PDB file of C-alpha atoms in Angstrom:
ATOM      1  CA  MET Z1457     -11.058  40.149 -27.778  1.00  0.00           C
ATOM      2  CA  HIS Z1458     -10.078  43.750 -28.270  1.00  0.00           C
ATOM      3  CA  SER Z1459      -9.368  45.450 -24.333  1.00  0.00           C
ATOM      4  CA  PHE Z1460      -8.396  44.507 -21.395  1.00  0.00           C
ATOM      5  CA  GLY Z1461     -12.020  44.019 -20.169  1.00  0.00           C
ATOM      6  CA  TYR Z1462     -13.267  41.792 -23.159  1.00  0.00           C
ATOM      7  CA  ARG Z1463     -10.952  39.199 -22.590  1.00  0.00           C
ATOM      8  CA  LEU Z1464     -11.390  38.747 -18.682  1.00  0.00           C
ATOM      9  CA  ASN Z1465     -15.211  37.924 -19.528  1.00  0.00           C
ATOM     10  CA  GLY Z1466     -14.340  35.745 -22.219  1.00  0.00           C
ATOM     11  CA  LEU Z1467     -11.520  33.970 -20.017  1.00  0.00           C
ATOM     12  CA  LEU Z1468     -13.275  33.607 -17.088  1.00  0.00           C
ATOM     13  CA  THR Z1469     -17.305  32.413 -19.036  1.00  0.00           C
ATOM     14  CA  PHE Z1470     -15.299  29.871 -20.950  1.00  0.00           C
ATOM     15  CA  ALA Z1471     -13.094  29.054 -17.650  1.00  0.00           C
ATOM     16  CA  VAL Z1472     -16.980  28.448 -16.016  1.00  0.00           C
ATOM     17  CA  THR Z1473     -18.556  26.346 -18.350  1.00  0.00           C
ATOM     18  CA  ILE Z1474     -15.891  24.040 -19.153  1.00  0.00           C
ATOM     19  CA  LEU Z1475     -15.839  23.548 -15.398  1.00  0.00           C
ATOM     20  CA  ALA Z1476     -19.802  22.968 -15.337  1.00  0.00           C
ATOM     21  CA  LEU Z1477     -18.979  20.161 -18.185  1.00  0.00           C
ATOM     22  CA  MET Z1478     -16.031  19.099 -15.745  1.00  0.00           C
ATOM     23  CA  CYS Z1479     -18.642  18.152 -13.070  1.00  0.00           C
ATOM     24  CA  ALA Z1480     -20.637  16.274 -15.384  1.00  0.00           C
ATOM     25  CA  ILE Z1481     -18.180  13.762 -15.859  1.00  0.00           C
ATOM     26  CA  THR Z1482     -17.429  14.012 -12.986  1.00  0.00           C
ATOM     27  CA  SER Z1483     -20.552  12.614 -11.893  1.00  0.00           C
ATOM     28  CA  LEU Z1484     -20.871  10.573 -14.896  1.00  0.00           C
ATOM     29  CA  SER Z1485     -17.911   8.930 -13.263  1.00  0.00           C
ATOM     30  CA  ASP Z1486     -19.457   7.539 -10.627  1.00  0.00           C
ATOM     31  CA  ASN Z1487     -21.792   5.293 -12.764  1.00  0.00           C
ATOM     32  CA  PHE Z1488     -18.469   2.926 -12.984  1.00  0.00           C
ATOM     33  CA  ASN Z1489     -18.348   1.911  -9.324  1.00  0.00           C
ATOM     34  CA  THR Z1490     -20.295  -0.807  -8.852  1.00  0.00           C
ATOM     35  CA  PRO Z1491     -20.400  -0.891  -5.046  1.00  0.00           C
ATOM     36  CA  SER Z1492     -20.733  -4.583  -2.668  1.00  0.00           C
ATOM     37  CA  PRO Z1493     -21.842  -3.285   0.475  1.00  0.00           C
ATOM     38  CA  SER Z1494     -23.327  -6.189   3.963  1.00  0.00           C
ATOM     39  CA  ALA Z1495     -24.392  -4.754   6.884  1.00  0.00           C
ATOM     40  CA  GLU Z1496     -26.493  -7.110   9.414  1.00  0.00           C
ATOM     41  CA  ILE Z1497     -28.603  -6.533  12.148  1.00  0.00           C
ATOM     42  CA  LYS Z1498     -29.342  -8.234  15.628  1.00  0.00           C
ATOM     43  CA  ILE Z1499     -32.144  -6.934  18.335  1.00  0.00           C
ATOM     44  CA  MET Z1500     -30.745  -7.753  21.083  1.00  0.00           C
ATOM     45  CA  ASN Z1501     -33.417  -6.389  23.331  1.00  0.00           C
ATOM     46  CA  ILE Z1502     -38.066  -5.578  23.202  1.00  0.00           C
ATOM     47  CA  ASN Z1503     -37.339  -2.687  26.023  1.00  0.00           C
ATOM     48  CA  TRP Z1504     -41.129  -2.064  26.169  1.00  0.00           C
ATOM     49  CA  PHE Z1505     -43.963  -2.359  23.829  1.00  0.00           C
ATOM     50  CA  GLN Z1506     -47.162  -0.382  24.852  1.00  0.00           C
ATOM     51  CA  LYS Z1507     -50.563   0.431  23.045  1.00  0.00           C
ATOM     52  CA  GLN Z1508     -50.868   4.802  24.061  1.00  0.00           C
ATOM     53  CA  PRO Z1509     -53.980   6.606  25.144  1.00  0.00           C
ATOM     54  CA  GLN Z1510     -54.889   7.821  22.285  1.00  0.00           C
ATOM     55  CA  GLY Z1511     -54.345   4.111  20.946  1.00  0.00           C
ATOM     56  CA  HIS Z1512     -51.980   3.454  18.990  1.00  0.00           C
ATOM     57  CA  ASP Z1513     -49.371   0.589  19.632  1.00  0.00           C
ATOM     58  CA  GLU Z1514     -45.885   1.386  20.404  1.00  0.00           C
ATOM     59  CA  VAL Z1515     -42.537  -0.417  21.023  1.00  0.00           C
ATOM     60  CA  SER Z1516     -39.305   0.071  22.499  1.00  0.00           C
ATOM     61  CA  LEU Z1517     -36.631  -1.480  20.910  1.00  0.00           C
ATOM     62  CA  THR Z1518     -32.522  -2.170  21.327  1.00  0.00           C
ATOM     63  CA  MET Z1519     -30.804  -3.422  18.506  1.00  0.00           C
ATOM     64  CA  ASN Z1520     -26.916  -3.897  17.183  1.00  0.00           C
ATOM     65  CA  VAL Z1521     -26.634  -2.326  13.352  1.00  0.00           C
ATOM     66  CA  SER Z1522     -23.194  -3.292  12.047  1.00  0.00           C
ATOM     67  CA  ALA Z1523     -22.293  -2.971   8.332  1.00  0.00           C
ATOM     68  CA  ASP Z1524     -19.012  -2.495   5.899  1.00  0.00           C
ATOM     69  CA  LEU Z1525     -20.205   0.496   3.319  1.00  0.00           C
ATOM     70  CA  GLN Z1526     -16.346   1.304   1.806  1.00  0.00           C
ATOM     71  CA  SER Z1527     -16.824  -0.035  -1.412  1.00  0.00           C
ATOM     72  CA  LEU Z1528     -20.322   2.550  -1.806  1.00  0.00           C
ATOM     73  CA  PHE Z1529     -17.736   5.428  -1.896  1.00  0.00           C
ATOM     74  CA  THR Z1530     -15.699   7.351  -4.079  1.00  0.00           C
ATOM     75  CA  TRP Z1531     -13.678  10.191  -4.827  1.00  0.00           C
ATOM     76  CA  ASN Z1532     -16.995  12.691  -5.714  1.00  0.00           C
ATOM     77  CA  THR Z1533     -18.976  10.738  -2.679  1.00  0.00           C
ATOM     78  CA  LYS Z1534     -19.148  14.036  -0.216  1.00  0.00           C
ATOM     79  CA  GLN Z1535     -20.951  11.962   2.557  1.00  0.00           C
ATOM     80  CA  VAL Z1536     -23.533   8.862   2.298  1.00  0.00           C
ATOM     81  CA  PHE Z1537     -26.751   9.091   4.521  1.00  0.00           C
ATOM     82  CA  ILE Z1538     -27.887   5.266   6.373  1.00  0.00           C
ATOM     83  CA  PHE Z1539     -30.712   4.873   7.372  1.00  0.00           C
ATOM     84  CA  VAL Z1540     -32.891   2.225   9.483  1.00  0.00           C
ATOM     85  CA  ALA Z1541     -36.866   1.376   8.299  1.00  0.00           C
ATOM     86  CA  ALA Z1542     -39.076  -1.485   9.836  1.00  0.00           C
ATOM     87  CA  GLU Z1543     -41.896  -2.426   7.319  1.00  0.00           C
ATOM     88  CA  TYR Z1544     -45.200  -4.336   7.763  1.00  0.00           C
ATOM     89  CA  GLU Z1545     -47.860  -5.281   6.622  1.00  0.00           C
ATOM     90  CA  THR Z1546     -51.411  -4.664   7.956  1.00  0.00           C
ATOM     91  CA  ARG Z1547     -54.612  -5.105   6.725  1.00  0.00           C
ATOM     92  CA  LYS Z1548     -55.312  -1.144   6.335  1.00  0.00           C
ATOM     93  CA  ASN Z1549     -51.878  -0.614   4.327  1.00  0.00           C
ATOM     94  CA  SER Z1550     -50.400  -3.087   2.539  1.00  0.00           C
ATOM     95  CA  LEU Z1551     -46.867  -1.529   3.225  1.00  0.00           C
ATOM     96  CA  ASN Z1552     -46.070   0.566   6.060  1.00  0.00           C
ATOM     97  CA  GLN Z1553     -42.264   2.206   7.158  1.00  0.00           C
ATOM     98  CA  VAL Z1554     -41.115   3.866  10.083  1.00  0.00           C
ATOM     99  CA  SER Z1555     -38.022   4.912  10.197  1.00  0.00           C
ATOM    100  CA  LEU Z1556     -35.871   4.168  13.151  1.00  0.00           C
ATOM    101  CA  TRP Z1557     -32.615   5.522  13.638  1.00  0.00           C
ATOM    102  CA  ASP Z1558     -30.405   6.863  11.178  1.00  0.00           C
ATOM    103  CA  ALA Z1559     -27.263   8.471  10.345  1.00  0.00           C
ATOM    104  CA  ILE Z1560     -24.292  10.729   8.424  1.00  0.00           C
ATOM    105  CA  ILE Z1561     -21.358   9.017   7.601  1.00  0.00           C
ATOM    106  CA  PRO Z1562     -18.613  11.380   6.066  1.00  0.00           C
ATOM    107  CA  ALA Z1563     -15.811  10.268   5.205  1.00  0.00           C
ATOM    108  CA  LYS Z1564     -14.771   6.004   3.877  1.00  0.00           C
ATOM    109  CA  GLU Z1565     -13.160   5.648   6.928  1.00  0.00           C
ATOM    110  CA  HIS Z1566     -16.110   5.722   9.089  1.00  0.00           C
ATOM    111  CA  ALA Z1567     -18.143   2.984   7.022  1.00  0.00           C
ATOM    112  CA  LYS Z1568     -16.478  -0.101   8.342  1.00  0.00           C
ATOM    113  CA  PHE Z1569     -18.616   0.300  11.910  1.00  0.00           C
ATOM    114  CA  TRP Z1570     -20.934  -1.372  14.826  1.00  0.00           C
ATOM    115  CA  ILE Z1571     -23.818   0.106  17.281  1.00  0.00           C
ATOM    116  CA  HIS Z1572     -25.971  -0.983  19.517  1.00  0.00           C
ATOM    117  CA  THR Z1573     -28.351   1.695  20.714  1.00  0.00           C
ATOM    118  CA  SER Z1574     -31.504   1.676  20.913  1.00  0.00           C
ATOM    119  CA  ASN Z1575     -34.140   3.217  18.401  1.00  0.00           C
ATOM    120  CA  LYS Z1576     -33.716   7.250  17.042  1.00  0.00           C
ATOM    121  CA  TYR Z1577     -36.784   7.340  16.809  1.00  0.00           C
ATOM    122  CA  ARG Z1578     -40.625   6.332  18.190  1.00  0.00           C
ATOM    123  CA  PHE Z1579     -42.014   2.455  16.148  1.00  0.00           C
ATOM    124  CA  VAL Z1580     -45.290   3.919  16.496  1.00  0.00           C
ATOM    125  CA  ASP Z1581     -48.508   1.689  14.439  1.00  0.00           C
ATOM    126  CA  GLN Z1582     -51.114   4.201  13.115  1.00  0.00           C
ATOM    127  CA  GLY Z1583     -53.435   1.669  15.178  1.00  0.00           C
ATOM    128  CA  ASN Z1584     -52.703  -1.596  17.432  1.00  0.00           C
ATOM    129  CA  ASN Z1585     -51.664  -3.389  14.232  1.00  0.00           C
ATOM    130  CA  LEU Z1586     -48.504  -4.360  16.052  1.00  0.00           C
ATOM    131  CA  ARG Z1587     -48.969  -7.605  17.972  1.00  0.00           C
ATOM    132  CA  GLY Z1588     -47.079 -10.937  16.698  1.00  0.00           C
ATOM    133  CA  LYS Z1589     -46.578  -8.341  13.719  1.00  0.00           C
ATOM    134  CA  LYS Z1590     -44.029  -9.981  11.726  1.00  0.00           C
ATOM    135  CA  PHE Z1591     -41.608  -7.593   9.985  1.00  0.00           C
ATOM    136  CA  ASN Z1592     -38.608  -6.006   7.717  1.00  0.00           C
ATOM    137  CA  LEU Z1593     -35.906  -3.952   8.513  1.00  0.00           C
ATOM    138  CA  THR Z1594     -33.960  -2.381   5.671  1.00  0.00           C
ATOM    139  CA  LEU Z1595     -31.098  -0.556   5.483  1.00  0.00           C
ATOM    140  CA  HIS Z1596     -31.523   1.755   3.259  1.00  0.00           C
ATOM    141  CA  TRP Z1597     -28.221   4.660   2.298  1.00  0.00           C
ATOM    142  CA  HIS Z1598     -28.407   7.617   0.246  1.00  0.00           C
ATOM    143  CA  VAL Z1599     -24.637   8.115  -1.634  1.00  0.00           C
ATOM    144  CA  MET Z1600     -24.744  11.894  -1.380  1.00  0.00           C
ATOM    145  CA  PRO Z1601     -22.311  13.086  -4.506  1.00  0.00           C
ATOM    146  CA  LYS Z1602     -19.934  16.472  -4.259  1.00  0.00           C
ATOM    147  CA  THR Z1603     -21.547  17.752  -8.015  1.00  0.00           C
ATOM    148  CA  GLY Z1604     -23.879  15.613 -10.246  1.00  0.00           C
ATOM    149  CA  LYS Z1605     -25.990  12.785  -9.118  1.00  0.00           C
ATOM    150  CA  MET Z1606     -27.333  11.158  -6.307  1.00  0.00           C
ATOM    151  CA  PHE Z1607     -27.295   7.607  -5.683  1.00  0.00           C
ATOM    152  CA  ALA Z1608     -30.187   6.108  -3.471  1.00  0.00           C
ATOM    153  CA  ASP Z1609     -30.049   2.161  -2.400  1.00  0.00           C
ATOM    154  CA  LYS Z1610     -30.716  -0.571  -0.331  1.00  0.00           C
ATOM    155  CA  ILE Z1611     -30.712  -4.384   2.145  1.00  0.00           C
ATOM    156  CA  VAL Z1612     -33.720  -5.396   3.270  1.00  0.00           C
ATOM    157  CA  LEU Z1613     -33.289  -8.203   5.755  1.00  0.00           C
ATOM    158  CA  THR Z1614     -36.367 -10.868   7.541  1.00  0.00           C
ATOM    159  CA  GLY Z1615     -37.219 -12.043   9.770  1.00  0.00           C
ATOM    160  CA  TYR Z1616     -38.003 -10.135  12.625  1.00  0.00           C
ATOM    161  CA  SER Z1617     -41.209 -10.615  15.038  1.00  0.00           C
ATOM    162  CA  LEU Z1618     -43.288  -8.593  17.474  1.00  0.00           C
ATOM    163  CA  PRO Z1619     -44.233 -10.558  20.484  1.00  0.00           C
ATOM    164  CA  GLU Z1620     -47.956 -11.593  21.159  1.00  0.00           C
ATOM    165  CA  GLU Z1621     -48.509  -8.829  24.201  1.00  0.00           C
ATOM    166  CA  TYR Z1622     -49.139  -6.262  25.422  1.00  0.00           C
ATOM    167  CA  ARG Z1623     -44.885  -5.340  27.804  1.00  0.00           C
TER     168      ARG Z1623
ATOM    169  CA  MET J1032      -8.935  49.421 -15.384  1.00  0.00           C
ATOM    170  CA  SER J1033      -9.360  52.116 -16.538  1.00  0.00           C
ATOM    171  CA  TYR J1034      -6.871  53.022 -20.116  1.00  0.00           C
ATOM    172  CA  PHE J1035      -4.607  55.476 -17.980  1.00  0.00           C
ATOM    173  CA  THR J1036      -4.201  53.440 -14.852  1.00  0.00           C
ATOM    174  CA  GLN J1037      -3.186  50.835 -17.669  1.00  0.00           C
ATOM    175  CA  ASN J1038      -0.771  53.038 -19.178  1.00  0.00           C
ATOM    176  CA  SER J1039       0.761  54.563 -16.476  1.00  0.00           C
ATOM    177  CA  LEU J1040       1.930  51.274 -15.600  1.00  0.00           C
ATOM    178  CA  LEU J1041       2.710  50.012 -18.564  1.00  0.00           C
ATOM    179  CA  SER J1042       4.967  53.078 -18.965  1.00  0.00           C
ATOM    180  CA  PHE J1043       6.886  53.096 -15.207  1.00  0.00           C
ATOM    181  CA  LEU J1044       6.954  49.096 -16.571  1.00  0.00           C
ATOM    182  CA  GLY J1045       9.427  50.924 -19.195  1.00  0.00           C
ATOM    183  CA  TYR J1046       6.802  49.268 -21.940  1.00  0.00           C
ATOM    184  CA  PRO J1047       6.430  51.541 -25.006  1.00  0.00           C
ATOM    185  CA  VAL J1048       3.022  52.796 -24.880  1.00  0.00           C
ATOM    186  CA  SER J1049       1.269  55.183 -27.486  1.00  0.00           C
ATOM    187  CA  LEU J1050       0.815  58.401 -27.508  1.00  0.00           C
ATOM    188  CA  GLN J1051      -2.335  58.348 -29.053  1.00  0.00           C
ATOM    189  CA  THR J1052      -3.185  56.275 -26.151  1.00  0.00           C
ATOM    190  CA  PHE J1053      -3.559  59.436 -23.769  1.00  0.00           C
ATOM    191  CA  LEU J1054      -5.594  61.069 -26.442  1.00  0.00           C
ATOM    192  CA  PRO J1055      -8.580  59.037 -26.978  1.00  0.00           C
ATOM    193  CA  LEU J1056     -11.137  61.910 -29.026  1.00  0.00           C
ATOM    194  CA  SER J1057      -8.616  62.375 -31.375  1.00  0.00           C
ATOM    195  CA  ALA J1058      -7.114  59.724 -31.674  1.00  0.00           C
ATOM    196  CA  PRO J1059      -7.974  56.620 -33.502  1.00  0.00           C
ATOM    197  CA  SER J1060     -10.498  53.896 -32.175  1.00  0.00           C
ATOM    198  CA  LEU J1061      -7.395  51.595 -30.644  1.00  0.00           C
ATOM    199  CA  HIS J1062      -6.576  51.884 -26.900  1.00  0.00           C
ATOM    200  CA  PHE J1063      -4.825  49.712 -25.690  1.00  0.00           C
ATOM    201  CA  THR J1064      -1.359  48.041 -27.455  1.00  0.00           C
ATOM    202  CA  MET J1065      -3.000  45.395 -28.418  1.00  0.00           C
ATOM    203  CA  ASP J1066      -2.617  44.011 -31.846  1.00  0.00           C
ATOM    204  CA  TRP J1067      -5.188  42.419 -33.757  1.00  0.00           C
ATOM    205  CA  GLN J1068      -2.206  39.483 -34.480  1.00  0.00           C
ATOM    206  CA  GLY J1069      -2.332  39.945 -30.931  1.00  0.00           C
ATOM    207  CA  GLN J1070      -5.929  39.365 -30.019  1.00  0.00           C
ATOM    208  CA  LYS J1071      -5.528  36.183 -32.610  1.00  0.00           C
ATOM    209  CA  LEU J1072      -3.079  34.853 -31.118  1.00  0.00           C
ATOM    210  CA  ALA J1073      -4.095  35.921 -27.299  1.00  0.00           C
ATOM    211  CA  GLU J1074      -7.763  34.053 -28.178  1.00  0.00           C
ATOM    212  CA  GLN J1075      -5.783  30.789 -29.371  1.00  0.00           C
ATOM    213  CA  ILE J1076      -3.860  30.440 -26.518  1.00  0.00           C
ATOM    214  CA  MET J1077      -7.016  30.776 -24.006  1.00  0.00           C
ATOM    215  CA  GLN J1078      -8.331  28.569 -25.610  1.00  0.00           C
ATOM    216  CA  ILE J1079      -6.179  26.100 -25.654  1.00  0.00           C
ATOM    217  CA  MET J1080      -4.746  26.050 -21.976  1.00  0.00           C
ATOM    218  CA  LEU J1081      -8.284  26.049 -20.747  1.00  0.00           C
ATOM    219  CA  LEU J1082      -8.958  23.293 -22.439  1.00  0.00           C
ATOM    220  CA  VAL J1083      -5.571  21.679 -21.505  1.00  0.00           C
ATOM    221  CA  PHE J1084      -6.261  22.309 -17.894  1.00  0.00           C
ATOM    222  CA  ALA J1085      -8.853  20.946 -17.709  1.00  0.00           C
ATOM    223  CA  VAL J1086      -8.121  17.320 -19.066  1.00  0.00           C
ATOM    224  CA  THR J1087      -4.994  17.719 -16.694  1.00  0.00           C
ATOM    225  CA  ALA J1088      -7.514  18.671 -13.656  1.00  0.00           C
ATOM    226  CA  PHE J1089      -9.285  15.790 -14.120  1.00  0.00           C
ATOM    227  CA  VAL J1090      -7.409  13.627 -14.825  1.00  0.00           C
ATOM    228  CA  ALA J1091      -5.598  14.456 -11.962  1.00  0.00           C
ATOM    229  CA  GLY J1092      -8.186  14.395  -9.918  1.00  0.00           C
ATOM    230  CA  TYR J1093      -9.806  11.187 -10.841  1.00  0.00           C
ATOM    231  CA  VAL J1094      -5.997   9.535 -10.556  1.00  0.00           C
ATOM    232  CA  LEU J1095      -5.650  10.265  -7.561  1.00  0.00           C
ATOM    233  CA  GLY J1096      -8.942  10.044  -6.394  1.00  0.00           C
ATOM    234  CA  SER J1097      -9.689  13.523  -4.782  1.00  0.00           C
ATOM    235  CA  PHE J1098     -11.576  16.539  -6.503  1.00  0.00           C
ATOM    236  CA  GLN J1099     -10.347  18.820  -3.690  1.00  0.00           C
ATOM    237  CA  MET J1100      -7.152  18.056  -6.617  1.00  0.00           C
ATOM    238  CA  MET J1101      -9.463  18.528 -10.107  1.00  0.00           C
ATOM    239  CA  VAL J1102     -10.048  21.947  -8.586  1.00  0.00           C
ATOM    240  CA  LEU J1103      -7.331  23.364  -7.525  1.00  0.00           C
ATOM    241  CA  VAL J1104      -5.216  22.169 -10.516  1.00  0.00           C
ATOM    242  CA  TYR J1105      -7.912  23.984 -12.618  1.00  0.00           C
ATOM    243  CA  ALA J1106      -8.179  27.236 -11.143  1.00  0.00           C
ATOM    244  CA  GLY J1107      -4.777  27.326 -10.413  1.00  0.00           C
ATOM    245  CA  GLY J1108      -4.614  26.858 -14.820  1.00  0.00           C
ATOM    246  CA  VAL J1109      -7.076  29.788 -15.137  1.00  0.00           C
ATOM    247  CA  THR J1110      -5.083  31.706 -13.342  1.00  0.00           C
ATOM    248  CA  LEU J1111      -1.829  30.538 -15.402  1.00  0.00           C
ATOM    249  CA  THR J1112      -3.863  32.113 -18.328  1.00  0.00           C
ATOM    250  CA  GLY J1113      -4.940  35.058 -17.323  1.00  0.00           C
ATOM    251  CA  LEU J1114      -2.147  35.817 -16.375  1.00  0.00           C
ATOM    252  CA  ILE J1115      -0.525  35.507 -19.850  1.00  0.00           C
ATOM    253  CA  THR J1116      -3.530  36.304 -21.772  1.00  0.00           C
ATOM    254  CA  ILE J1117      -4.978  38.996 -20.322  1.00  0.00           C
ATOM    255  CA  PRO J1118      -2.391  42.512 -20.133  1.00  0.00           C
ATOM    256  CA  ASN J1119      -1.027  44.218 -23.026  1.00  0.00           C
ATOM    257  CA  TRP J1120       1.806  41.551 -23.030  1.00  0.00           C
ATOM    258  CA  PRO J1121       4.392  42.834 -25.936  1.00  0.00           C
ATOM    259  CA  PHE J1122       4.456  40.105 -27.296  1.00  0.00           C
ATOM    260  CA  PHE J1123       1.523  40.419 -28.550  1.00  0.00           C
ATOM    261  CA  ASN J1124       2.150  42.819 -30.497  1.00  0.00           C
ATOM    262  CA  ARG J1125       5.010  42.295 -32.776  1.00  0.00           C
ATOM    263  CA  HIS J1126       2.522  43.675 -36.078  1.00  0.00           C
ATOM    264  CA  PRO J1127       1.293  47.358 -34.842  1.00  0.00           C
ATOM    265  CA  LEU J1128      -0.792  49.209 -37.518  1.00  0.00           C
ATOM    266  CA  ASN J1129       1.274  52.119 -38.475  1.00  0.00           C
ATOM    267  CA  TRP J1130      -1.436  54.567 -37.548  1.00  0.00           C
ATOM    268  CA  LEU J1131      -0.961  58.598 -38.758  1.00  0.00           C
ATOM    269  CA  ASP J1132      -0.058  61.425 -37.016  1.00  0.00           C
ATOM    270  CA  PRO J1133      -3.521  63.703 -36.810  1.00  0.00           C
ATOM    271  CA  SER J1134      -1.809  66.295 -38.547  1.00  0.00           C
ATOM    272  CA  GLU J1135      -0.761  63.994 -41.553  1.00  0.00           C
ATOM    273  CA  ALA J1136      -4.775  62.902 -41.912  1.00  0.00           C
ATOM    274  CA  GLU J1137      -5.492  66.781 -42.058  1.00  0.00           C
ATOM    275  CA  LYS J1138      -3.868  66.708 -45.812  1.00  0.00           C
ATOM    276  CA  HIS J1139      -6.163  64.900 -47.507  1.00  0.00           C
ATOM    277  CA  PRO J1140      -9.350  65.909 -46.792  1.00  0.00           C
ATOM    278  CA  LYS J1141     -12.360  63.324 -46.924  1.00  0.00           C
ATOM    279  CA  PRO J1142     -14.672  63.317 -49.990  1.00  0.00           C
ATOM    280  CA  GLN J1143     -17.371  65.821 -50.360  1.00  0.00           C
ATOM    281  CA  VAL J1144     -20.906  64.657 -50.942  1.00  0.00           C
ATOM    282  CA  THR J1145     -21.640  66.501 -54.614  1.00  0.00           C
ATOM    283  CA  VAL J1146     -24.792  67.263 -56.463  1.00  0.00           C
ATOM    284  CA  SER J1147     -24.609  64.854 -58.707  1.00  0.00           C
ATOM    285  CA  SER J1148     -25.058  62.023 -55.906  1.00  0.00           C
ATOM    286  CA  LYS J1149     -28.162  64.216 -54.463  1.00  0.00           C
ATOM    287  CA  LYS J1150     -30.092  63.169 -57.974  1.00  0.00           C
ATOM    288  CA  LYS J1151     -28.979  59.952 -57.969  1.00  0.00           C
ATOM    289  CA  GLY J1152     -30.394  59.403 -54.567  1.00  0.00           C
ATOM    290  CA  PHE J1153     -33.626  60.723 -55.537  1.00  0.00           C
ATOM    291  CA  LYS J1154     -34.129  59.273 -58.086  1.00  0.00           C
ATOM    292  CA  ARG J1155     -33.912  55.930 -56.315  1.00  0.00           C
ATOM    293  CA  HIS J1156     -35.937  56.553 -54.333  1.00  0.00           C
ATOM    294  CA  GLN J1157     -38.079  57.687 -56.272  1.00  0.00           C
ATOM    295  CA  LEU J1158     -37.867  53.681 -57.987  1.00  0.00           C
ATOM    296  CA  VAL J1159     -38.199  52.129 -54.033  1.00  0.00           C
ATOM    297  CA  PHE J1160     -41.424  54.487 -54.280  1.00  0.00           C
ATOM    298  CA  TYR J1161     -42.339  52.897 -57.199  1.00  0.00           C
ATOM    299  CA  TYR J1162     -42.038  49.087 -55.586  1.00  0.00           C
ATOM    300  CA  CYS J1163     -43.513  49.251 -52.666  1.00  0.00           C
ATOM    301  CA  ARG J1164     -46.909  49.823 -55.095  1.00  0.00           C
TER     302      ARG J1164
END
């Protein structure tokens, strides 16, 4: 520590090391947060249900998603990414997951919401297994931090089913 | 910052600047006016201040629920620490060492290597050779 440059280097190195430690502790403090989110999805309408030229089934539906995800936010949260996925079983696959809609929630104030929307992404099956199919709608969320570990979890809502015939 | 600009800045501000710093080749190696005690003090102040500001910043951020507050407090703390510990303030120079004037140093010549010591070195060299075998 005996010249201007040495002291400057020492200060900056030590400051950055301590900053890294602070970020690690900040991320660890997220574990003390116990979230209690709630969500509800209603299928308002099946708009159409067709078999595509290639032979795959496709559905278009309108749903109403309402949720309260405010308890997921901490001081170390940058944004929460949520998406709704339809999950069902076929003869070929034990689990099929198709993402229908997603959004980014940038702040706690926007985390309590409802939205009336048709599916953002196409609900297409690998094959034609969807007639009369019972499926779950799962709301997944990824809590993205400003620094450190990302937490991901979901709510599974059961009891939805598709019509028996094409429309 | 080069040695010359820092010294001219310091003399402009009224700090005592030693003549030796303008003669890097003939003067002793200490170019800056901060003594050994001062360097130790500077390092201690730097480490303690940074740790204190880090803890303060984390507590402030956690209590206020604001990540930005934590970063701002810490950045302010780092800058303040830099301003206190990096430049050669006078309070870092309270135990200065008095180096000899170059003309005074020439009156006391360095001891010369004598012939007898050369012989001793030769013997030692032989001894080493013996052990290597």
